[in-house]
Structures are given as structure tokens and as C-alpha cells.
Coordinates of C-alpha atoms and ligand atoms in Angstrom, one line a residue:
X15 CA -14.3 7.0 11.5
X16 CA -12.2 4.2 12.2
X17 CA -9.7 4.8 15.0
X18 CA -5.9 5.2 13.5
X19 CA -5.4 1.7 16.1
X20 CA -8.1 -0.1 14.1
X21 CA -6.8 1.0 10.7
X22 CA -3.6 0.1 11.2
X23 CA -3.4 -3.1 13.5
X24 CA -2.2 -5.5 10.9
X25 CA 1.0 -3.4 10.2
X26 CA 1.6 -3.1 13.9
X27 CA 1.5 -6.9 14.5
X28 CA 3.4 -7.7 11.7
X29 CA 6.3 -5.2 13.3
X30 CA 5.7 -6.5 16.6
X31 CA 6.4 -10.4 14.1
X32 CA 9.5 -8.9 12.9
X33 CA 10.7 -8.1 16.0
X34 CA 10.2 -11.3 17.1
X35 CA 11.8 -13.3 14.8
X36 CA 15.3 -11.9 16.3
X37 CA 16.3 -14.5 19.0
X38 CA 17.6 -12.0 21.6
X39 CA 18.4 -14.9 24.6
X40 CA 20.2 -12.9 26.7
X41 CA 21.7 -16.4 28.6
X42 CA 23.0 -17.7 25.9
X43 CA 26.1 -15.9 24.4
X44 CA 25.4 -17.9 21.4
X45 CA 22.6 -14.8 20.4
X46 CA 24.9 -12.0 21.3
X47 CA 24.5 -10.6 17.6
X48 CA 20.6 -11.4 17.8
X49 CA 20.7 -9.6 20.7
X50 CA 22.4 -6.6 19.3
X51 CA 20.5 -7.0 16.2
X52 CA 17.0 -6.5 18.0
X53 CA 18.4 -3.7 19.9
X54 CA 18.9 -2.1 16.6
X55 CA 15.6 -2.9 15.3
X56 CA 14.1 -1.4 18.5
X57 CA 16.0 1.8 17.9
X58 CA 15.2 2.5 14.3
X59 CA 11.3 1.8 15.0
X60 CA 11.5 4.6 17.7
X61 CA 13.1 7.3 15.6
X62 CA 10.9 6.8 12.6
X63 CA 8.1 7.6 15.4
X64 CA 9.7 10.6 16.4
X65 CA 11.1 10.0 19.8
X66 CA 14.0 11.7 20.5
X67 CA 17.8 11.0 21.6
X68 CA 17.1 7.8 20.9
X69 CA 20.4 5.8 21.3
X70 CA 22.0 2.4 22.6
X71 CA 24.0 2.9 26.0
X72 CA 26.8 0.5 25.9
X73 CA 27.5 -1.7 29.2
X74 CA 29.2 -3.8 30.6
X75 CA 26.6 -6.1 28.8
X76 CA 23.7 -5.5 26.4
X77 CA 23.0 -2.2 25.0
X78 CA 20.1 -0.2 26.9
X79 CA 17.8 1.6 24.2
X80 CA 17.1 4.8 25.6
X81 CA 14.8 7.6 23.8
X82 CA 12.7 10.5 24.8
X83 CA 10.0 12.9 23.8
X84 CA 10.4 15.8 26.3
X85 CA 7.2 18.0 25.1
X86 CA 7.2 20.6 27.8
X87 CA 9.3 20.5 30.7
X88 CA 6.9 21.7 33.1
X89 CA 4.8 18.3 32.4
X90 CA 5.2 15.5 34.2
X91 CA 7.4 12.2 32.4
X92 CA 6.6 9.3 33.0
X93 CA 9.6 6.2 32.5
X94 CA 8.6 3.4 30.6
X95 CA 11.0 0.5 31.4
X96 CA 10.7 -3.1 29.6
X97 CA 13.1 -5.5 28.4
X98 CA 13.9 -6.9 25.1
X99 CA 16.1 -10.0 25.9
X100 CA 14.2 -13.2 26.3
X101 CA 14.6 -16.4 27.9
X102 CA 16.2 -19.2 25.8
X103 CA 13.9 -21.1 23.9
X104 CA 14.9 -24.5 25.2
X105 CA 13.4 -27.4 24.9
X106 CA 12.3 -26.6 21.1
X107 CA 11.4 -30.2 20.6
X108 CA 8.1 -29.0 22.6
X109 CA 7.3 -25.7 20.6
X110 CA 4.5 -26.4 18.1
X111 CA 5.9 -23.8 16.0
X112 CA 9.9 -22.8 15.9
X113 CA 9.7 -19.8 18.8
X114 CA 11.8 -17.7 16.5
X115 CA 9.5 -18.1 13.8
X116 CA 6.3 -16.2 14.9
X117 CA 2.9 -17.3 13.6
X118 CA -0.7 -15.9 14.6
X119 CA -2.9 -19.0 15.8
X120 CA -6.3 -19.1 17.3
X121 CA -6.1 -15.2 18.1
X122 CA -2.5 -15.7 19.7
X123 CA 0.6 -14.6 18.7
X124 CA 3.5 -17.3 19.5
X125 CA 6.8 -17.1 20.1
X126 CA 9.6 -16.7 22.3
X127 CA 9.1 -13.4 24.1
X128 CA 5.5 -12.6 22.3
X129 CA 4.6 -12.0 25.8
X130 CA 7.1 -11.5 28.3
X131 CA 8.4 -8.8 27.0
X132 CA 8.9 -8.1 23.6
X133 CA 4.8 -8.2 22.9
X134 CA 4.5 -6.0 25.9
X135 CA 7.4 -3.3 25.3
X136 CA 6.3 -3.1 21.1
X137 CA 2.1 -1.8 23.1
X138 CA 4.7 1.0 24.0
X139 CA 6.0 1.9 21.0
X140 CA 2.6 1.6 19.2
X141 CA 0.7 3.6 22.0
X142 CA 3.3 6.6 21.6
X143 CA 2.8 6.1 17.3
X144 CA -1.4 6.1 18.1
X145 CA -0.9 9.5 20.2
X146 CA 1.6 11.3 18.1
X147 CA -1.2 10.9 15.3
X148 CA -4.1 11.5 17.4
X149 CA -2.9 15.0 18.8
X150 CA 0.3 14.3 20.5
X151 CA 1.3 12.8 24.4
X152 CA 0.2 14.7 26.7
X153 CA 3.3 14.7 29.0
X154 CA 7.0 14.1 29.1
X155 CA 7.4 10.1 27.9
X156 CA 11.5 8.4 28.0
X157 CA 12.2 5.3 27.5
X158 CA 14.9 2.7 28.6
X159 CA 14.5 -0.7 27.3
X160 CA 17.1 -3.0 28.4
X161 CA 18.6 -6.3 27.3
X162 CA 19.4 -8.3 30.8
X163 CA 16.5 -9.0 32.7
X164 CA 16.0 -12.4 32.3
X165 CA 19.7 -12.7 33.5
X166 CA 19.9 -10.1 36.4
X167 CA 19.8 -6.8 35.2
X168 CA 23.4 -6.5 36.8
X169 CA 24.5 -3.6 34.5
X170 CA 21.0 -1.4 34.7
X171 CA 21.9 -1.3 38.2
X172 CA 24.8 0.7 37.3
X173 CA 23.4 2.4 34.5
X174 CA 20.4 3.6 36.6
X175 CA 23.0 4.9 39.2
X176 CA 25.3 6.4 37.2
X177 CA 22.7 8.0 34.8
X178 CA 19.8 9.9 37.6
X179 CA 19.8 12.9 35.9
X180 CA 19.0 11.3 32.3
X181 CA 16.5 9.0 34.0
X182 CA 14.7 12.1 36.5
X183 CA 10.9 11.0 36.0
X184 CA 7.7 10.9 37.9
X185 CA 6.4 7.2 37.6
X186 CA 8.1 4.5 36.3
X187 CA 5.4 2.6 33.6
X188 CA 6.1 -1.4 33.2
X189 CA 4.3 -4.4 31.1
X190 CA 5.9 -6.8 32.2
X191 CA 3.5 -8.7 33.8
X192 CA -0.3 -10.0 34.0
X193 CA -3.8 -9.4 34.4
X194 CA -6.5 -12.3 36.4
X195 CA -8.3 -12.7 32.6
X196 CA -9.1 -11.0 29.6
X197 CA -12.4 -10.0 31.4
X198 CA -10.8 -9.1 34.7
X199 CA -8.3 -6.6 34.9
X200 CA -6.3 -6.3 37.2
X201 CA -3.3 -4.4 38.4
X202 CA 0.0 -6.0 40.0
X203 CA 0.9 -4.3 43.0
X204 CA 3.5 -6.4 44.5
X205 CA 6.7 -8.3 42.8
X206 CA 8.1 -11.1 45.5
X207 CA 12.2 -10.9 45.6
X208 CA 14.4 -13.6 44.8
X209 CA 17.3 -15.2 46.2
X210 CA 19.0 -17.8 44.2
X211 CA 22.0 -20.5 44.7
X212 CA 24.0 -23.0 42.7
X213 CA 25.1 -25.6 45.7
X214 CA 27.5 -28.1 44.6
X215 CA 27.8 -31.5 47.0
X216 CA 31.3 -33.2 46.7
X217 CA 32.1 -37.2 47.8
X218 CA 34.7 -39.6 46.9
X219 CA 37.5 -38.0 44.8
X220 CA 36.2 -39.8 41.8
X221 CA 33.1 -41.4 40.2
X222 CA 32.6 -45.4 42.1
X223 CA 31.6 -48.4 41.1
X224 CA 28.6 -48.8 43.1
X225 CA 29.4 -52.4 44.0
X226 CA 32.4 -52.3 45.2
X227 CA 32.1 -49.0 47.1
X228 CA 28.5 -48.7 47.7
X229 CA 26.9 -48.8 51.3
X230 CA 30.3 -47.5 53.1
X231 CA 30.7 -43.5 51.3
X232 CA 28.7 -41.0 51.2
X233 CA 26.6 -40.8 47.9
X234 CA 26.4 -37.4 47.1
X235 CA 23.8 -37.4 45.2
X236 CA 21.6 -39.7 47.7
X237 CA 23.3 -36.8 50.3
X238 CA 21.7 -33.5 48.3
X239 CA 18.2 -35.1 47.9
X240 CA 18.4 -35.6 51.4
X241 CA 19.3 -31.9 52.1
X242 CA 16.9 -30.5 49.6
X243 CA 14.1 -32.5 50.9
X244 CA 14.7 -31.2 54.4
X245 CA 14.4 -27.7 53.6
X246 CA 10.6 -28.2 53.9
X247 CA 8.8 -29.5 57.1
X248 CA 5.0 -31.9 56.8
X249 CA 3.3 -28.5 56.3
X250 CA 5.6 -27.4 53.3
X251 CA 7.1 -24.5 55.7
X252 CA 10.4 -23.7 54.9
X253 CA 13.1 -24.8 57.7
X254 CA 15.7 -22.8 57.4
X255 CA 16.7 -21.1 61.0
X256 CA 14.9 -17.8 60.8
X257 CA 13.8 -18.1 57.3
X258 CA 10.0 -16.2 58.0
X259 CA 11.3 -13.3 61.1
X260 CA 10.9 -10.6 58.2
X261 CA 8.0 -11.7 56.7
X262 CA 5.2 -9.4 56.8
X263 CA 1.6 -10.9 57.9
X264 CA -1.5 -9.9 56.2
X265 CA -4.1 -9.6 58.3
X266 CA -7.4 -10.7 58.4
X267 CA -9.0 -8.2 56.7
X268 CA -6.2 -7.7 54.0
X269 CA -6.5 -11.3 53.2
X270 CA -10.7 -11.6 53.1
X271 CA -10.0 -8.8 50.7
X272 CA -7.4 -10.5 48.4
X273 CA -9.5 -13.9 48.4
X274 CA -12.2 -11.8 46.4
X275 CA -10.4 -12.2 43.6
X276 CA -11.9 -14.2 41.4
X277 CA -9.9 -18.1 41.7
X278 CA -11.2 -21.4 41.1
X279 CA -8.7 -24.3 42.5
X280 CA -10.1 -26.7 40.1
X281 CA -9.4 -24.6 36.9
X282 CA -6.0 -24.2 38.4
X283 CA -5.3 -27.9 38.5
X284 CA -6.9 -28.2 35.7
X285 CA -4.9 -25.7 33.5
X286 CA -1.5 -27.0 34.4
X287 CA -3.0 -30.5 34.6
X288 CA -2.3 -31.0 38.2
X289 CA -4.2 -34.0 40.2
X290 CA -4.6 -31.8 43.3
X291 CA -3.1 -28.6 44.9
X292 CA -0.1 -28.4 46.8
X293 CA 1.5 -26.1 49.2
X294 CA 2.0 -24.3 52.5
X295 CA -0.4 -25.3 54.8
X296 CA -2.5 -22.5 55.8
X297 CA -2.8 -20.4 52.7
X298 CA -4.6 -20.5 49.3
X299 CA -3.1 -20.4 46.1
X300 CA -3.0 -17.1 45.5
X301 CA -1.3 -16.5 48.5
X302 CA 1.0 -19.0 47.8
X303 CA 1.9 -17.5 44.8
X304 CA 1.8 -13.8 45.7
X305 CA 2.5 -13.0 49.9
X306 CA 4.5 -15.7 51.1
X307 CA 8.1 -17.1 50.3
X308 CA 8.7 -20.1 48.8
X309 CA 11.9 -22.2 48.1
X310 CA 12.1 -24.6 44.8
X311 CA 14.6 -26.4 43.3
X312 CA 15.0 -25.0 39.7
X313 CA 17.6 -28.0 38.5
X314 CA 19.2 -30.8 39.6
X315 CA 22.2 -33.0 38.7
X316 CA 24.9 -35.8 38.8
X317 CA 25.5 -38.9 38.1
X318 CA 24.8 -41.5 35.1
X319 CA 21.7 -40.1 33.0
X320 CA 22.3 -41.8 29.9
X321 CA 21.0 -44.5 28.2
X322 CA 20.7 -48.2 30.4
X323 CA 21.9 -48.4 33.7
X324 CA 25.5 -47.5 34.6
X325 CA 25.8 -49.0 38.1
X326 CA 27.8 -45.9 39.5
X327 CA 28.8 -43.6 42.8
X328 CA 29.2 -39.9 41.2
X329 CA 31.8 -37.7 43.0
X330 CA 29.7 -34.6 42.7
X331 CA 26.0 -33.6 42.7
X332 CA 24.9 -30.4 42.2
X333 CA 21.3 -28.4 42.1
X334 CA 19.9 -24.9 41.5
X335 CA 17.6 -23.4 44.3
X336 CA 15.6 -20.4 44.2
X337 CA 13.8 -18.6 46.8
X338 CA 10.9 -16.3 46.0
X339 CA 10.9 -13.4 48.9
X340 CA 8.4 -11.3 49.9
X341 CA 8.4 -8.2 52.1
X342 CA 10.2 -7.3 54.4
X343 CA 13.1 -10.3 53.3
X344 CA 15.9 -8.8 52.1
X345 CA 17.4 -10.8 50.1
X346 CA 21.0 -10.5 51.1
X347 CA 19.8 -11.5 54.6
X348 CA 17.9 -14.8 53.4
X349 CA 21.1 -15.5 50.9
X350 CA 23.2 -15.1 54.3
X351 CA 20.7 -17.9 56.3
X352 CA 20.5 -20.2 53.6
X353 CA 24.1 -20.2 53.0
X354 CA 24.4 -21.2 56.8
X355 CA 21.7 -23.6 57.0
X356 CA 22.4 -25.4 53.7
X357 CA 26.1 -25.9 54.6
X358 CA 25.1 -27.2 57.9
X359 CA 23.0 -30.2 56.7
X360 CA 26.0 -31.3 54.7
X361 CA 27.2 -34.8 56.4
X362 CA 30.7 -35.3 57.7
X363 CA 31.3 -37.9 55.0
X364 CA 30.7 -35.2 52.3
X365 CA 31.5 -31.5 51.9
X366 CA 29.1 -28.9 49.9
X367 CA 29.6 -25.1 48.3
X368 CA 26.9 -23.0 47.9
X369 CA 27.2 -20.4 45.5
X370 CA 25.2 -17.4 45.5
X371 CA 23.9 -15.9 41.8
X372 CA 21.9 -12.6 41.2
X373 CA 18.7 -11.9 44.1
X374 CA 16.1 -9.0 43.9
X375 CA 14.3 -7.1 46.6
X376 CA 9.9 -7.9 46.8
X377 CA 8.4 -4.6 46.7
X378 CA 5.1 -3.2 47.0
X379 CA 3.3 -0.5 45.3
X380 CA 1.4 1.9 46.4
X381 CA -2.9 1.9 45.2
X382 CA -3.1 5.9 46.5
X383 CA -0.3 7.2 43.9
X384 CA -1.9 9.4 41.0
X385 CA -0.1 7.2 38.8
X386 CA -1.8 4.2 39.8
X387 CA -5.4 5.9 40.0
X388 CA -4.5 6.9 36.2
X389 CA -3.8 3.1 35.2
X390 CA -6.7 1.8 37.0
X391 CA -9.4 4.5 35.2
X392 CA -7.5 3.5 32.2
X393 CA -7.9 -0.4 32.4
X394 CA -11.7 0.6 33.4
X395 CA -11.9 2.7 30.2
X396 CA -11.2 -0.6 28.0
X397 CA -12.1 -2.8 29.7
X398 CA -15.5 -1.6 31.1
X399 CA -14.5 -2.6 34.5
X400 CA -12.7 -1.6 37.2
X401 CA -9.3 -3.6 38.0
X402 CA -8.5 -5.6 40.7
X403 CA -5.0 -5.1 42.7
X404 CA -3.2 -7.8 42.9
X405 CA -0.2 -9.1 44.2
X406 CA 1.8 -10.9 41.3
X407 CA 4.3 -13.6 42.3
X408 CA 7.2 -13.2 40.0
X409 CA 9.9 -10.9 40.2
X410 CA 11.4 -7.6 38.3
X411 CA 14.4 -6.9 40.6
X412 CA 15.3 -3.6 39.1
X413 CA 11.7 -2.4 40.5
X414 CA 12.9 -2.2 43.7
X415 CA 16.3 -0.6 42.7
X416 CA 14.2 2.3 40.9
X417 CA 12.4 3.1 44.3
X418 CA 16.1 3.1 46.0
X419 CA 18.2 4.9 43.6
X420 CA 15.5 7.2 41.9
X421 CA 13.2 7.6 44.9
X422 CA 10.6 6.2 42.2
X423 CA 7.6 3.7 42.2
X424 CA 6.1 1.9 39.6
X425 CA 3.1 1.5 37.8
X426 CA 2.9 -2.9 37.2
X427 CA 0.3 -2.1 33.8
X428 CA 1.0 -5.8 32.6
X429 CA -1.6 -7.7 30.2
X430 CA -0.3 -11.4 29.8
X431 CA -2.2 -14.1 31.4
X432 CA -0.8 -16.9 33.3
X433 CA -1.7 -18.6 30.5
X434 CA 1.0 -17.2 28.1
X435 CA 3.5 -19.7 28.9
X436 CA 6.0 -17.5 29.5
X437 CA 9.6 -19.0 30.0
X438 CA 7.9 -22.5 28.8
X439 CA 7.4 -23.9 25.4
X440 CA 4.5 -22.4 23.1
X441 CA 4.9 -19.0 25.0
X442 CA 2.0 -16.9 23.6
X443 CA 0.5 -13.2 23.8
X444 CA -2.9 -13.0 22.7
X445 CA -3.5 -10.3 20.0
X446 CA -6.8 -9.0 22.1
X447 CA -4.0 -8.2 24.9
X448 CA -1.6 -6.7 22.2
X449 CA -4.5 -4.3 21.0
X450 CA -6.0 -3.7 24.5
X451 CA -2.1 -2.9 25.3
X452 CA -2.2 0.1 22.6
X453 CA -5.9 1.1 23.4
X454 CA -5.0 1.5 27.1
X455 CA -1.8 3.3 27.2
X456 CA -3.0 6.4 26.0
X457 CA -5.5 6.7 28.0
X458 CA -3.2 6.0 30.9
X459 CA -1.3 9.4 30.0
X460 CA -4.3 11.0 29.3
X461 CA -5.6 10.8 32.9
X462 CA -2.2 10.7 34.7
X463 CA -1.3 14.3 32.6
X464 CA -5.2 15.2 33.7
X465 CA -4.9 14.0 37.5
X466 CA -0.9 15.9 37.8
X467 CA -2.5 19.1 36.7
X468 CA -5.0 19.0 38.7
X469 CA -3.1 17.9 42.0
Ligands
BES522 N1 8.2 -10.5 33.4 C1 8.8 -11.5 34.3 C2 8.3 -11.4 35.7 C3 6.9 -11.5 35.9 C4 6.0 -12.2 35.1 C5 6.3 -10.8 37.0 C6 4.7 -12.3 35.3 C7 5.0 -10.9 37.2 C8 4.1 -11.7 36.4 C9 10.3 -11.3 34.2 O1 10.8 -11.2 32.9 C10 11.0 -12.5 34.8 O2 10.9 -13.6 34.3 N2 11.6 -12.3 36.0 C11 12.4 -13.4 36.6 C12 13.5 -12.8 37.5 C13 14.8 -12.5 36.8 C14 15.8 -12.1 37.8 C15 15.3 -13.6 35.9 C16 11.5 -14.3 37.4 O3 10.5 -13.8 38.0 O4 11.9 -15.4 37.6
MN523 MN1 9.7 -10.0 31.7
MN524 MN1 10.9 -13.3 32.1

């Protein structure tokens, strides 16, 4: 007998392509009814399943879809958070297809937020539908989707305070992020913070003619590449004053252990068409990307970028900086020293403003929870091997706030690759993650339900 996830796979992706075809960009106030609209579509797809007091809770911003299926209260629950904004779409020139108008190519599904984390959140929804045929879920499932990830997740914050009692859970469950390869799972157990600034550089009171002025002001512009490019040393180390007395060192053995995972440099470059590596001096790429801080410039600028040359002195230059954190950084206290240091590289002959946006707190999960033992005999259920932990470099601020506020930790049971192109042009889930998604979830209750009883 075919399985009800075989027999019925077509009508799943073509809900998940529905779905999809709403541009919820939560930046962009441009989609606010898009954003409503795939709320709503959300909603109705998990009352017709059955889930229960299922509902939008207003905020301050974007509607959080909230819905539960409370079977026994003696069972655990288990949380499933995901998001269903996306990033904008921009620069669509570069999309082979429109990103709001899905299409299944090659075995992948593309469009904007197939993977990160519409694609991901719809496995959910399907994985409860598969159970509910196939004898029911085994313990208590809610879930709260929100619509303000990708810009903060400002009012989850205060939903998640104000709300503990509607939100009391065991494990938080998340895909939202990857695995090493569709023949290598793995498990993220680590999300790196993030503190991010707008820093605006000021000069002359007005835009110069670059002749007549040039050589005795300050350029501002000339000024901020100057600053930016000081905030790293010869061996890419950050400079700012105290920047690395938090961060927490592997040690020897952790790091032999992490540098088993399987990596190849050259495939690396290769896949992101790269002529060599490049970094902090000392570490590999993964660490790079996964245990130690980083600060890049996001956007810069100022000035005449038009068409021909425009012989000019701006008055203002301005630039986006992010840091990725790690633990133990806080970000408020790596907010606070860049504010300091940045400001202080500022010449006399030119003032600056840096202006702080949204940060998140690096966290790290534990490998000894129930919850995680569950996900990892469920990835080795599918996949027929047993997953690696990993540390994964992005960042899912609110992960951090659920450990705070509702004492809870998370299970990381992403399956994009790095590949997807998430945030980029052409992002893309690939269907065999979509279906692997659905096939793994269950079993994922199934032996967390098993391993709770049995504590
Ligand atoms: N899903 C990503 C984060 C992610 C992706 C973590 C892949 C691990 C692996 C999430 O939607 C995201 O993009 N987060 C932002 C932070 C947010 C505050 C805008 C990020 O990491 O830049
Ligand atoms: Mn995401
Ligand atoms: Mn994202």
C-alpha cells in the first residue's frame, strides 16, 4: 500500500505553490495585504486539517497564526514555530522565473520563500495532515507562525511574553534552517546573534564641487571607507576595543570534532564562484561561518552613482553593518562597543551617527535533550544515517528569547541547503527536502511521545 504521503504529494506541492504565490515581504509595506492575505491562507489550511483554536493574534505588526491540537493533557506538546513573511524579492531582474510565480524545475521548487520558510513551515502542516490520517499525533502539537522574522520579530517578543500560558510547551520544533547535503543530515545546534547598525558620516553642509573644494574637506565618503576598512586588522580580526572578551573558545577536541564534518574548500569556492577563501586567520570555513563573530558591511552609500561622471564632494555617506555574535556576546554589550569605537574613528573634519536597528542573542542547544535524541533518530529513520550536529551560522533571534521567557530550548530540524539561495535571487527548496520534511516529522513525534513516556 502506498503511503497517504506518496499518494498525495502532488496536492501537497501544489498547496505549498499556492501559498507561495502570495508575496508576503514583510520589509516592504508595499505587501501589507499580501502579507495578511497569506496569513489567511495559512489559517484556513490548518482548520480544514483539524487543528484547533486556530486564529490570527493581532500586533503591533503582522498577525501571528496560532492553532493547537491538545489530544491529552497529560502528553507532552511540543511548539512548532516558523515564519511566513519573506525577504523582498529584489533584484527580480536576476530571478529566472518571477519569485512570486512558483514553478517546479529540475526537482526544485522556486520562489521567494520556497525555502526559508514558507517550504519549511507548509512540512508542518502536511506532517500533522499525514498523522491525523495515519492514526493521529501522538502528543500535544500548537502552533505559532509569525509574520516578522525577516524584520526582527519585535512584536513576538511581546506576544511570547504577554501570552506564556497559551504558549506552555515542552520543546519548541523549528525548520528554519539547513542540513550539510541531501545525503548528510545534520542537525543545527547553534544560531550566532546579531548586532546590526545604520552609521551615517556627515561633511560639508552641502554636496561640492570636487575641484574647487577637493583636497582641503573631509570627503565623507573617502572618511567611511576608511573607518569600515579599519574595523579589520591583516588577519581579518575584528578591531574593535574588546570586541572577542566574551567569546567562548572551543577547544581542541571540540574543534577536531566539528572539522569531521564533511567540507571541501574547493567546492565552496567553487559553488559561490569564489577564486580563493577568505577570512579570519586561524580558522576554517566552517568555523568561520558557525563559532566565531564576524562584522560585514551589508550596504553602502553616497555620492553620484548615476550615469557618467559627476565630479562631486557628497555631504553624507552612509552604510549598513552587521555583526554576527556568537556565545557568550551579548548583543547589547557588542552594540554598546561598536557604538564607541565606530564614533571614535570618526575624523575631526567630519562628524558620524551610528544608529542601532534590531540584534539577537547566539544560542546553543543542547545534543542530551530528549527532544533532540527524538529528531536525530528521526533524520536516521529517513535518511538511513545518523545526523551530524552542527553549528549553523545564521540567526533566529527569537530562539534565544524562547529559552529566556519560556525557560524553553529548541529543536533546529531544518532541511534547506546552503544551496537554496535563500535571501538571493532563484531561492529554491528542493522537493526531495519538501517530502523528506513530511516523512520526518512524524517520526519525530513518534519517538519524542515514545522517549517522554518512557523518561
Ligand atoms: N531562516 C533564516 C536563518 C537561518 C538560515 C539560520 C539558515 C540558519 C541557517 C532566517 O529567516 C533569517 O534570515 N534570519 C536573519 C536574521 C533576522 C533578524 C533578519 C539572518 O540570519 O540574517
Ligand atoms: Mn527563516
Ligand atoms: Mn530569512
Amino acid at each position: 500500500m502506498a503511503s497517504y504521503l506518496e499518494e498525495n504529494k502532488d496536492r501537497f506541492l501544489s498547496e505549498l505553490l499556492d501559498w507561495l504565490r502570495i508575496p508576503s515581504v514583510s520589509a516592504d509595506p508595499k505587501f501589507h495585504g499580501d502579507v495578511l492575505r497569506a496569513a489567511d491562507y495559512l489559517k484556513a489550511r490548518l482548520e480544514e486539517l483539524g487543528v484547533e483554536n486556530v486564529e490570527l493574534c493581532e500586533t503591533a505588526g503582522n498577525p501571528i497564526v496560532y492553532g493547537d491540537k491538545i489530544v491529552d493533557p497529560a502528553l507532552p506538546t511540543v511548539l512548532v514555530y516558523g515564519h511566513y513573511d519573506v525577504q523582498p524579492a529584489d533584484p527580480y531582474e536576476l530571478w529566472t522565473s518571477p519569485p512570486f510565480e512558483p514553478v517546479i524545475k529540475d526537482g526544485n521548487i522556486y520562489a521567494r520563500g520556497a525555502c526559508d520558510d514558507k517550504g519549511q513551515v507548509y512540512m508542518h502542516v502536511k506532517a500533522f495532515e499525514v498523522m491525523m490520517k495515519e492514526g493521529g499525533v501522538p502528543c500535544n502539537v500548537k502552533f505559532m507562525i509569525e509574520g516578522e522574522e525577516e524584520i526582527g520579530s519585535n512584536n513576538l517578543n511581546v506576544f511570547v511574553r504577554e501570552n506564556k500560558e497559551k504558549l506552555k510547551a515542552d520543546v519548541i520544533l523549528i525548520s528554519d534552517t539547513g542540513i550539510l547535503a541531501n545525503d548528510t543530515p545534520s542537525i543545527e545546534v547553534g544560531l550566532r546573534g546579531l548586532s546590526y547598525h545604520e552609521v551615517e558620516v556627515t561633511g560639508p553642509n552641502r554636496d561640492l564641487h570636487s575641484g574647487l573644494y577637493g583636497g582641503a574637506v573631509a570627503n565623507p565618503i573617502n572618511i567611511l571607507c576608511k573607518m569600515i576598512a579599519s574595523l579589520h586588522d591583516e588577519n581579518n580580526h575584528i578591531t574593535i576595543p574588546g570586541f572577542y572578551d566574551n567569546v567562548q573558545e572551543l577547544s581542541a577536541e571540540e574543534r577536531a570534532e566539528m572539522a569531521k564534518a564533511p567540507h571541501s574548500d574547493e567546492e565552496f569556492k567553487q559553488s559561490i564562484g569564489l577564486p580563493d577563501v577568505y577570512g579570519e586567520k586561524g580558522y576554517s570555513t566552517i568555523e568561520r561561518t558557525s563559532i566565531r563573530p564576524t562584522l560585514d558591511v551589508n550596504g553602502i552609500w553616497g555620492g553620484y552613482t548615476g550615469e557618467g561622471a559627476k565630479t562631486v564632494i557628497a555631504s553624507k555617506a552612509y552604510a549598513k553593518i552587521s555583526m554576527r555574535l556568537v556565545p557568550n556576546q551579548t548583543s547589547e554589550e557588542i552594540t554598546e562597543k561598536f557604538q564607541k569605537h565606530f564614533s571614535s574613528l570618526v575624523p575631526s573634519g567630519a562628524t558620524v551617527v551610528v544608529r542601532p536597528h534590531h540584534g539577537g542573542e547566539p544560542v546553543v542547544t543542547p545534543t542530551d535533550s530528549i527532544a533532540y535524541q527524538a529528531a536525530s533518530k528521526a533524520l536516521e529513520t529517513t535518511f538511513g544515517k545518523k545526523p551530524i550536529p552542527t553549528r549553523g551560522g545564521g540567526s533566529i533571534p527569537i530562539v534565544a528569547m524562547f529559552k529566556s521567557e519560556l525557560g524553553l530550548d529548541s529543536v533546529l530540524l531544518g532541511f534547506g541547503l546552503d544551496s537554496d539561495a535563500i535571501h538571493s535571487p532563484n531561492e529554491h527548496y528542493g522537493v526531495f527536502n519538501f517530502l523528506k520534511g513530511i516523512e520526518t516529522i512524524p517520526h519525530f513525534y513518534r519517538n519524542y511521545a515514545a522517549l517522554e513516556a518512557s523518561k
